Coordinates of C-alpha atoms in Angstrom, one line a residue:
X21 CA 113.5 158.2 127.4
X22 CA 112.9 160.8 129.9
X23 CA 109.0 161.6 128.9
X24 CA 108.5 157.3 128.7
X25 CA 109.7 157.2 132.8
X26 CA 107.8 160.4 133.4
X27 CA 104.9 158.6 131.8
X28 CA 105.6 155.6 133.5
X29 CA 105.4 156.9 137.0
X30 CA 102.5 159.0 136.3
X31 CA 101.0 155.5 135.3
X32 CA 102.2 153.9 138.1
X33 CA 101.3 157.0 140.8
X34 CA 97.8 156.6 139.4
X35 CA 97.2 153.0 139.5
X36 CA 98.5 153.5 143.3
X37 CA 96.0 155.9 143.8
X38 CA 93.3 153.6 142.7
X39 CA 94.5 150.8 144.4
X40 CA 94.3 152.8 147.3
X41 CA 91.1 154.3 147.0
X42 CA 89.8 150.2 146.5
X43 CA 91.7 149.1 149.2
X44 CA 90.4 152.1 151.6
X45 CA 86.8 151.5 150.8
X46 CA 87.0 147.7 151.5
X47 CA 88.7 148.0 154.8
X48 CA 86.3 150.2 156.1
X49 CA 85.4 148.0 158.9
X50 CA 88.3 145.4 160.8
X51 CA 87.7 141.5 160.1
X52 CA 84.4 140.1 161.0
X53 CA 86.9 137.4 162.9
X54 CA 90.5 137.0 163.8
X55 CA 92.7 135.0 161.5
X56 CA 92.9 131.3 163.1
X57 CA 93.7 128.6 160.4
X58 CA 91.6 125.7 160.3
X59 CA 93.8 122.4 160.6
X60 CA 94.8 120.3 157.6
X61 CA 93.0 117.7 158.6
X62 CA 89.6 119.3 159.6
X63 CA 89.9 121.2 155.9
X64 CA 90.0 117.6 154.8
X65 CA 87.2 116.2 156.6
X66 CA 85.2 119.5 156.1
X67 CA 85.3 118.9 152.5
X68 CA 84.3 115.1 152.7
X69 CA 81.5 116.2 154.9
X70 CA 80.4 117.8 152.2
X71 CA 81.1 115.1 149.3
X72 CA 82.7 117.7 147.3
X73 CA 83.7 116.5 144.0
X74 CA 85.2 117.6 140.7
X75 CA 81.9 119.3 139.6
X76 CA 81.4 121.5 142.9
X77 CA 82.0 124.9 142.8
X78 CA 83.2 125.5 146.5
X79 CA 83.1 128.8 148.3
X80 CA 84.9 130.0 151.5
X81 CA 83.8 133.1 153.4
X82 CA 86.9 134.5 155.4
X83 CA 89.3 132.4 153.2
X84 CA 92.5 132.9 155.6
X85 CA 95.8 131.6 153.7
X86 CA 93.1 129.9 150.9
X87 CA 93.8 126.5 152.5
X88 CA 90.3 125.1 152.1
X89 CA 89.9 126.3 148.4
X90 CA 93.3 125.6 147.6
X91 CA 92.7 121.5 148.9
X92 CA 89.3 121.5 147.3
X93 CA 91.1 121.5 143.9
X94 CA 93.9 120.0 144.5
X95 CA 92.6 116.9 146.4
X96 CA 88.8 116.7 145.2
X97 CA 89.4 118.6 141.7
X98 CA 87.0 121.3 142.2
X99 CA 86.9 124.7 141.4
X100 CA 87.0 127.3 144.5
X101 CA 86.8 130.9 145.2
X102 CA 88.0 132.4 148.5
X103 CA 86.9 135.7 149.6
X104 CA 88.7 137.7 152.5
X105 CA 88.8 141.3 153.8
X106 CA 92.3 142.0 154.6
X107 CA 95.0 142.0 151.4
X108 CA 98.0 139.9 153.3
X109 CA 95.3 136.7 153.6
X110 CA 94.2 137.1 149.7
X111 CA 98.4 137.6 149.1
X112 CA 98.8 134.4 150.7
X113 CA 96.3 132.8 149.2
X114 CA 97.2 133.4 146.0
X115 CA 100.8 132.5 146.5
X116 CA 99.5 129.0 148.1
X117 CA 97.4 128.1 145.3
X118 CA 100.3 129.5 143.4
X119 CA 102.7 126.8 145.0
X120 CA 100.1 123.8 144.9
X121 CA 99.3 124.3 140.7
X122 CA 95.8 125.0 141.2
X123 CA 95.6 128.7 139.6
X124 CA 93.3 127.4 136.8
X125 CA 91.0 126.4 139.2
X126 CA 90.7 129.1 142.3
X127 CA 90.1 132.7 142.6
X128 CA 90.6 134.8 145.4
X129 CA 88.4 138.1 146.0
X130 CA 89.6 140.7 148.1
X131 CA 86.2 142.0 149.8
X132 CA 83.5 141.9 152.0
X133 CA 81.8 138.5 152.2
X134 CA 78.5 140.0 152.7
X135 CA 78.8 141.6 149.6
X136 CA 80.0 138.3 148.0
X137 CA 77.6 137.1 145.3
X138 CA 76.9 133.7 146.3
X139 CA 74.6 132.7 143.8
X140 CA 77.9 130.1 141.8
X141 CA 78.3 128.2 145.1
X142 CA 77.4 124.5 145.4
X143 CA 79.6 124.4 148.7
X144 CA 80.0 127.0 151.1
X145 CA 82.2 126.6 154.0
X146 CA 82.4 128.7 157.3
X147 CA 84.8 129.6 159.8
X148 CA 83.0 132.8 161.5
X149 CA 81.8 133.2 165.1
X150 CA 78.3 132.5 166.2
X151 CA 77.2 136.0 165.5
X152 CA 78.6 136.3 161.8
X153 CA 77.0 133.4 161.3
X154 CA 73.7 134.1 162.1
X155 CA 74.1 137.7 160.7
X156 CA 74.8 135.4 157.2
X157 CA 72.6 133.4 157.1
X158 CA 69.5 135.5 155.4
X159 CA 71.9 135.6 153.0
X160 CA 72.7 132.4 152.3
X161 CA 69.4 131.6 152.0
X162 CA 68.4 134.4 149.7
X163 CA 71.1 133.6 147.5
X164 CA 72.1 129.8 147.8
X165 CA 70.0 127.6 145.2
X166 CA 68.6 124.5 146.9
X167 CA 70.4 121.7 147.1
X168 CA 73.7 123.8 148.2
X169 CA 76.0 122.3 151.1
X170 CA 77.3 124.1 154.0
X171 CA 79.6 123.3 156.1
X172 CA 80.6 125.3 159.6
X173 CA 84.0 125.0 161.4
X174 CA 83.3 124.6 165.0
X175 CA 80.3 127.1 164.9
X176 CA 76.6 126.5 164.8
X177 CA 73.5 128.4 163.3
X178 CA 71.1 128.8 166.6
X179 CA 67.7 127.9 165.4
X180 CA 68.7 126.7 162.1
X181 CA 69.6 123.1 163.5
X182 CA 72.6 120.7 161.6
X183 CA 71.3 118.3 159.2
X184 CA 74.6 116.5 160.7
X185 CA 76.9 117.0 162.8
X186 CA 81.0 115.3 163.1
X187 CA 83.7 115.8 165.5
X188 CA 87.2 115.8 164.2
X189 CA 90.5 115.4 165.7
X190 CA 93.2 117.9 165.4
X191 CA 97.0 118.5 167.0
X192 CA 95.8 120.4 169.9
X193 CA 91.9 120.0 170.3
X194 CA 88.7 118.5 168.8
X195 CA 87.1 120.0 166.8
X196 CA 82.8 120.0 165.8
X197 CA 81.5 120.0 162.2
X198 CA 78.2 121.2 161.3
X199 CA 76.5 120.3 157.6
X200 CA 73.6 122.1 156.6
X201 CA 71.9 121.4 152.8
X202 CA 70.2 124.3 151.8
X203 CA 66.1 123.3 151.4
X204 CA 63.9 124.4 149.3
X205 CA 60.7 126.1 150.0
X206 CA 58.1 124.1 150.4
X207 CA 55.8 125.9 152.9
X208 CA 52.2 126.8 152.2
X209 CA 49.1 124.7 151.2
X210 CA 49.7 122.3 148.8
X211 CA 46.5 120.3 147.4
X212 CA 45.8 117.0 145.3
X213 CA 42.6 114.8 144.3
X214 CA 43.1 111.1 145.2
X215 CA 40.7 108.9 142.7
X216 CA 37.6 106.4 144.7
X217 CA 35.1 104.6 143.1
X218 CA 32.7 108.2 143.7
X219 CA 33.5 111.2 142.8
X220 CA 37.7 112.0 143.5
X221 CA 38.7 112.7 147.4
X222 CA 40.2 115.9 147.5
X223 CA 43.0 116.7 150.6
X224 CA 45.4 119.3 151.7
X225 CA 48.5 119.5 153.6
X226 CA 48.5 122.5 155.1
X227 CA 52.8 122.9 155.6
X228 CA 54.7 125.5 158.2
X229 CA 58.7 125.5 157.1
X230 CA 60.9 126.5 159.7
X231 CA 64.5 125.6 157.8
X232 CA 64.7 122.1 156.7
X233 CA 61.5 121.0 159.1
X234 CA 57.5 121.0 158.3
X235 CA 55.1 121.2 160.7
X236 CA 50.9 121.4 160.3
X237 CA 48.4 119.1 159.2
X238 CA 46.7 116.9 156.0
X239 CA 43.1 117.3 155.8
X240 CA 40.6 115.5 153.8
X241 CA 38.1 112.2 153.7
X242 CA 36.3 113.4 157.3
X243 CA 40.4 113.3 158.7
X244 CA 42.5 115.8 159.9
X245 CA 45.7 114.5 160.7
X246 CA 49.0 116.3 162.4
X247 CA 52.5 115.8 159.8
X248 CA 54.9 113.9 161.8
X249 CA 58.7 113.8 160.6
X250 CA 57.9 116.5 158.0
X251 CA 61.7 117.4 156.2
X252 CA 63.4 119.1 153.2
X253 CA 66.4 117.9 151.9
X254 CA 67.3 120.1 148.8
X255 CA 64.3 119.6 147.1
X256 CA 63.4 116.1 148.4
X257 CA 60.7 116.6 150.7
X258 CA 58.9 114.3 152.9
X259 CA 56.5 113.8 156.0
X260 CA 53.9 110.7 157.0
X261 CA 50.3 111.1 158.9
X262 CA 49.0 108.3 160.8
X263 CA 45.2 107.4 159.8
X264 CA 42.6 105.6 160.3
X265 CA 41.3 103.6 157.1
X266 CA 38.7 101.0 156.7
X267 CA 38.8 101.1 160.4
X268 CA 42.2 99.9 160.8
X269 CA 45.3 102.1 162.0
X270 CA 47.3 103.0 158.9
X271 CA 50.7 105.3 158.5
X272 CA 50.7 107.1 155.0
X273 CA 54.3 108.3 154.2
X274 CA 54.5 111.1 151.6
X275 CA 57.7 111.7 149.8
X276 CA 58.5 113.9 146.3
X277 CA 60.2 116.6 144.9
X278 CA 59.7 120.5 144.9
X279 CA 59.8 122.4 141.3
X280 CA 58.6 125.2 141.8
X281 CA 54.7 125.1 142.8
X282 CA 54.4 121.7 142.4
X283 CA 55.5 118.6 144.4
X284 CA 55.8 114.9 142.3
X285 CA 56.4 111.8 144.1
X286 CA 54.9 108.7 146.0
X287 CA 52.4 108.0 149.0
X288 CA 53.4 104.5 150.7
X289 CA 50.8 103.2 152.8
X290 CA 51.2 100.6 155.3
X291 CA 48.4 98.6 156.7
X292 CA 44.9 98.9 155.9
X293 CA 42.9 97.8 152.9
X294 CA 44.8 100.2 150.7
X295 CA 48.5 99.3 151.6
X296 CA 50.7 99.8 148.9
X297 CA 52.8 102.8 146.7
X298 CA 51.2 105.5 144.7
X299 CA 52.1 108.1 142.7
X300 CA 51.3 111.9 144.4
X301 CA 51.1 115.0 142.6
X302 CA 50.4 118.3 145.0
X303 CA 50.0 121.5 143.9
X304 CA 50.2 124.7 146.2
X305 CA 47.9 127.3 146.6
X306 CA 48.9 130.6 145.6
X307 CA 49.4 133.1 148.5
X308 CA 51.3 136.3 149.4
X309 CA 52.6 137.3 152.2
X310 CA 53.0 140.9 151.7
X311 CA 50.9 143.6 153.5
X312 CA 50.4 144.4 157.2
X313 CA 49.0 141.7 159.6
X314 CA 47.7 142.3 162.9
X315 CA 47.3 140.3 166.0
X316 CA 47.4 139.8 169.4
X317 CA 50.7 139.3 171.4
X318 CA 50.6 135.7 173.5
X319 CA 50.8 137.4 177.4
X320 CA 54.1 135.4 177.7
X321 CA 55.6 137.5 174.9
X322 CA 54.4 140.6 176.6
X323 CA 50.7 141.0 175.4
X324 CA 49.0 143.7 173.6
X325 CA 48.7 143.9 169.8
X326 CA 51.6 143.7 167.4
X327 CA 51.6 144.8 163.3
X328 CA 53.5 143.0 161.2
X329 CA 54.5 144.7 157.8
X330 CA 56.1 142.9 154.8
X331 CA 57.1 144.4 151.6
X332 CA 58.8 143.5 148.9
X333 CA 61.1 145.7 146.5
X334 CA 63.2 143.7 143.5
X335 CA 61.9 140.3 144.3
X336 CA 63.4 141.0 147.7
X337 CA 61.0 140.6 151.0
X338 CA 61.5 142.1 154.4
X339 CA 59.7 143.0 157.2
X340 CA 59.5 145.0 160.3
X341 CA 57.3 144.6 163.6
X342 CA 55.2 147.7 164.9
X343 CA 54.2 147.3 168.6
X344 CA 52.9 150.5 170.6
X345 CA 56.0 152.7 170.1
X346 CA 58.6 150.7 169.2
X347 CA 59.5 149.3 165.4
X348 CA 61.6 146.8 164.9
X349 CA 63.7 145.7 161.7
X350 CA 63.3 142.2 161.3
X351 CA 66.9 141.0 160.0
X352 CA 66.0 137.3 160.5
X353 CA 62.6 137.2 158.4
X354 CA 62.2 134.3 156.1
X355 CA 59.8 133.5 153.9
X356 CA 59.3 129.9 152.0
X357 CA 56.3 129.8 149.8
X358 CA 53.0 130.5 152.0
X359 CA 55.3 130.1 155.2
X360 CA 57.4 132.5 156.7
X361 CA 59.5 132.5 159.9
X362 CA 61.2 135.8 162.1
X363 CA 62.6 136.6 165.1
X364 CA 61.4 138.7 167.0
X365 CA 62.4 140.3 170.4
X366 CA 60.4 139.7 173.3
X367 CA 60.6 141.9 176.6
X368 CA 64.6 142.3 177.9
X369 CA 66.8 140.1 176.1
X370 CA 64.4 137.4 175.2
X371 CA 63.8 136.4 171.9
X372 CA 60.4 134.9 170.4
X373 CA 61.1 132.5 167.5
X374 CA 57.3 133.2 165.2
X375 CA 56.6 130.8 162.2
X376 CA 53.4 131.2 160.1
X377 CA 51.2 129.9 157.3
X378 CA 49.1 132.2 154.9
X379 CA 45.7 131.2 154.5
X380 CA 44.3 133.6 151.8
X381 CA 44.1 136.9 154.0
X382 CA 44.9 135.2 157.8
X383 CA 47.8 133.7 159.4
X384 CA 47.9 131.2 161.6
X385 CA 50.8 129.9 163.9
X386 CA 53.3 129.5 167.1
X387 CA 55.1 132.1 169.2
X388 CA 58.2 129.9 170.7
X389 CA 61.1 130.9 173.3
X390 CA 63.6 128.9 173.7
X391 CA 62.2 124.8 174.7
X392 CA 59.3 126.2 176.1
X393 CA 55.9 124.5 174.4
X394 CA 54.7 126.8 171.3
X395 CA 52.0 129.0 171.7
X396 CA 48.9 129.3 168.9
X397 CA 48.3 132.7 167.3
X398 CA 46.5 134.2 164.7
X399 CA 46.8 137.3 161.9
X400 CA 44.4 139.3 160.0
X401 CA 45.7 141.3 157.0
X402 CA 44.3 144.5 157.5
X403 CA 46.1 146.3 154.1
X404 CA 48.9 146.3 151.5

């Protein structure tokens, strides 16, 4: 009896130990945020925001008492996982999930959320400050499969504008809603042959993604033609060009899907000789975006000459910016198919947001701070 409590608190004095040890190395660093419940009835209008339903997997970063995970199953049937950094939030999540009879259908991690595998979500939902959310959102992009919905308590993402936005009602306040879909990439140079009487009309859409928007310009039959209205949506994607065609003014509206390197879908025309709907089929070119690329620094940014350097290491990109002494880690680098976007820091506290489109071995696009007009420049790759 005496060697099976001996044993027993050996057991239990090394399980402590380890519990410890885990415990010690996840609170390394305080909360990214203090603890400040979200209101029943902004959990419940979060989660309609983001048409959760019984097939959604939903995720909350910084769970708190596991209220919005614990609701997602209980009232929309889903299946959640909360993730927190301090043990009394994860303790009281569990007993809340506990108390509601949704065990079966929520877990709750005790960690870091940027070391939260993401990749299961279909819903994420946020209730961070400004700068946690920016600081996540490579992440969520690198991670999230398009498609995903977010959905942000009171707090935006900066240059990543809402798809929507809703203001809610609660006991002491309102409160602001933000809902993001996660898009898919869709930047680059994406090509298709249209058939004429001749020989078949080739054009190109030549496509700059900065988050769910597409800027640049369709080329082809003696035309070139700035994208108006360009989105992604998932993988819906869609922009319109207005033409000129058989001498008459005529607005072409391109819509599809994205798989991979190929977009299927329809061109409506309207007015013209050729009004009517058509199937489209574009393919992209391929293009890298790896190496170091060298240009020259708009004077409003500062001038001189800049290097930008992007590598990539397990299927992973990232980039940093070499000008005169100074290098700077690029933690906001981005890059969807042939397009990638960064910020960059301009002189003092200014920041330079700088979107791009690869074009074999140059890069062409805008330096913009702030609402001030973009300004055109230009790279050369001058090695890997």
């Amino acid at each position: 009896m005496v060697k099976k409590a001996l044993v027993g608190l050996v057991l239990f004095t090394a399980l402590s130990a380890i519990a410890t040890a885990v415990f010690s190395v996840i609170q390394t660093r305080p909360p990214d945020v203090p603890y400040v419940p979200t209101p029943q009835p902004v959990v419940d209008e979060m989660l309609k925001m983001a048409q959760v339903t019984s097939s959604d997997v939903v995720y909350d970063l910084g769970c708190g008492d596991g209220r919005i995970v614990v609701t997602a199953a209980k009232k929309f049937g889903a299946r959640g996982v909360g993730v927190d950094i301090d043990p009394e939030r994860i303790r009281d999540s569990k007993q809340n999930a506990q108390k509601a009879g949704v065990t079966d259908r929520t877990r709750f991690v005790l960690g870091d959320l940027f070391e939260m595998d993401l990749r299961p979500a279909t819903v994420v939902t946020l209730y961070l400050l400004p700068s946690v959310n920016i600081k996540l959102r490579p992440k969520l992009f690198r991670e999230l499969n398009p498609g995903t919905r977010v959905v942000s308590h009171d707090f935006d993402m900066d240059e990543w504008e809402a798809d929507e936005t809703r203001t809610v009602s609660g006991p002491y306040r309102d409160h602001t809603l933000y809902f993001w879909v996660i898009p898919a990439a869709a930047g680059g140079i994406w090509e298709w042959t249209v058939p004429t009487n001749g020989s078949p009309r080739r054009y190109s859409a030549h496509l700059r993604q900065v988050f769910q928007k597409l800027h640049g310009r369709v080329t082809g039959g003696q035309q070139d033609l700035p994208v108006q209205e360009g989105r992604i949506k998932g993988r819906a994607v869609s922009f319109r060009v207005q033409a000129t065609m058989g001498g008459q003014p005529t607005t072409v509206a391109f819509s599809g899907q994205v798989d991979g390197d190929t977009i299927t879908g329809t061109v409506d025309i309207s007015g013209g000789p050729f009004a009517g709907r058509r199937e489209w089929k574009a393919t992209r070119r391929k293009e890298t975006g790896t190496g170091r690329w060298r240009f020259s620094v708009p004077g409003s940014a500062g001038g001189g000459q800049a290097d930008l350097i992007v590598s990539e290491k397990n299927g992973s990109l990232s980039a940093v910016l070499q000008r005169n002494d100074r290098t700077e880690t690029l933690e906001q680098f981005y890059m969807w198919g042939g397009s990638l976007f960064f910020i960059a820091n301009g002189n003092g506290a200014s920041k330079w947001a700088v979107s791009g489109l690869v074009d074999g071995n140059r890069m062409t696009g805008t330096f913009q701070h702030g609402s001030s007009n973009p300004v055109n420049w230009s790279a050369q790759r001058v090695g890997q």
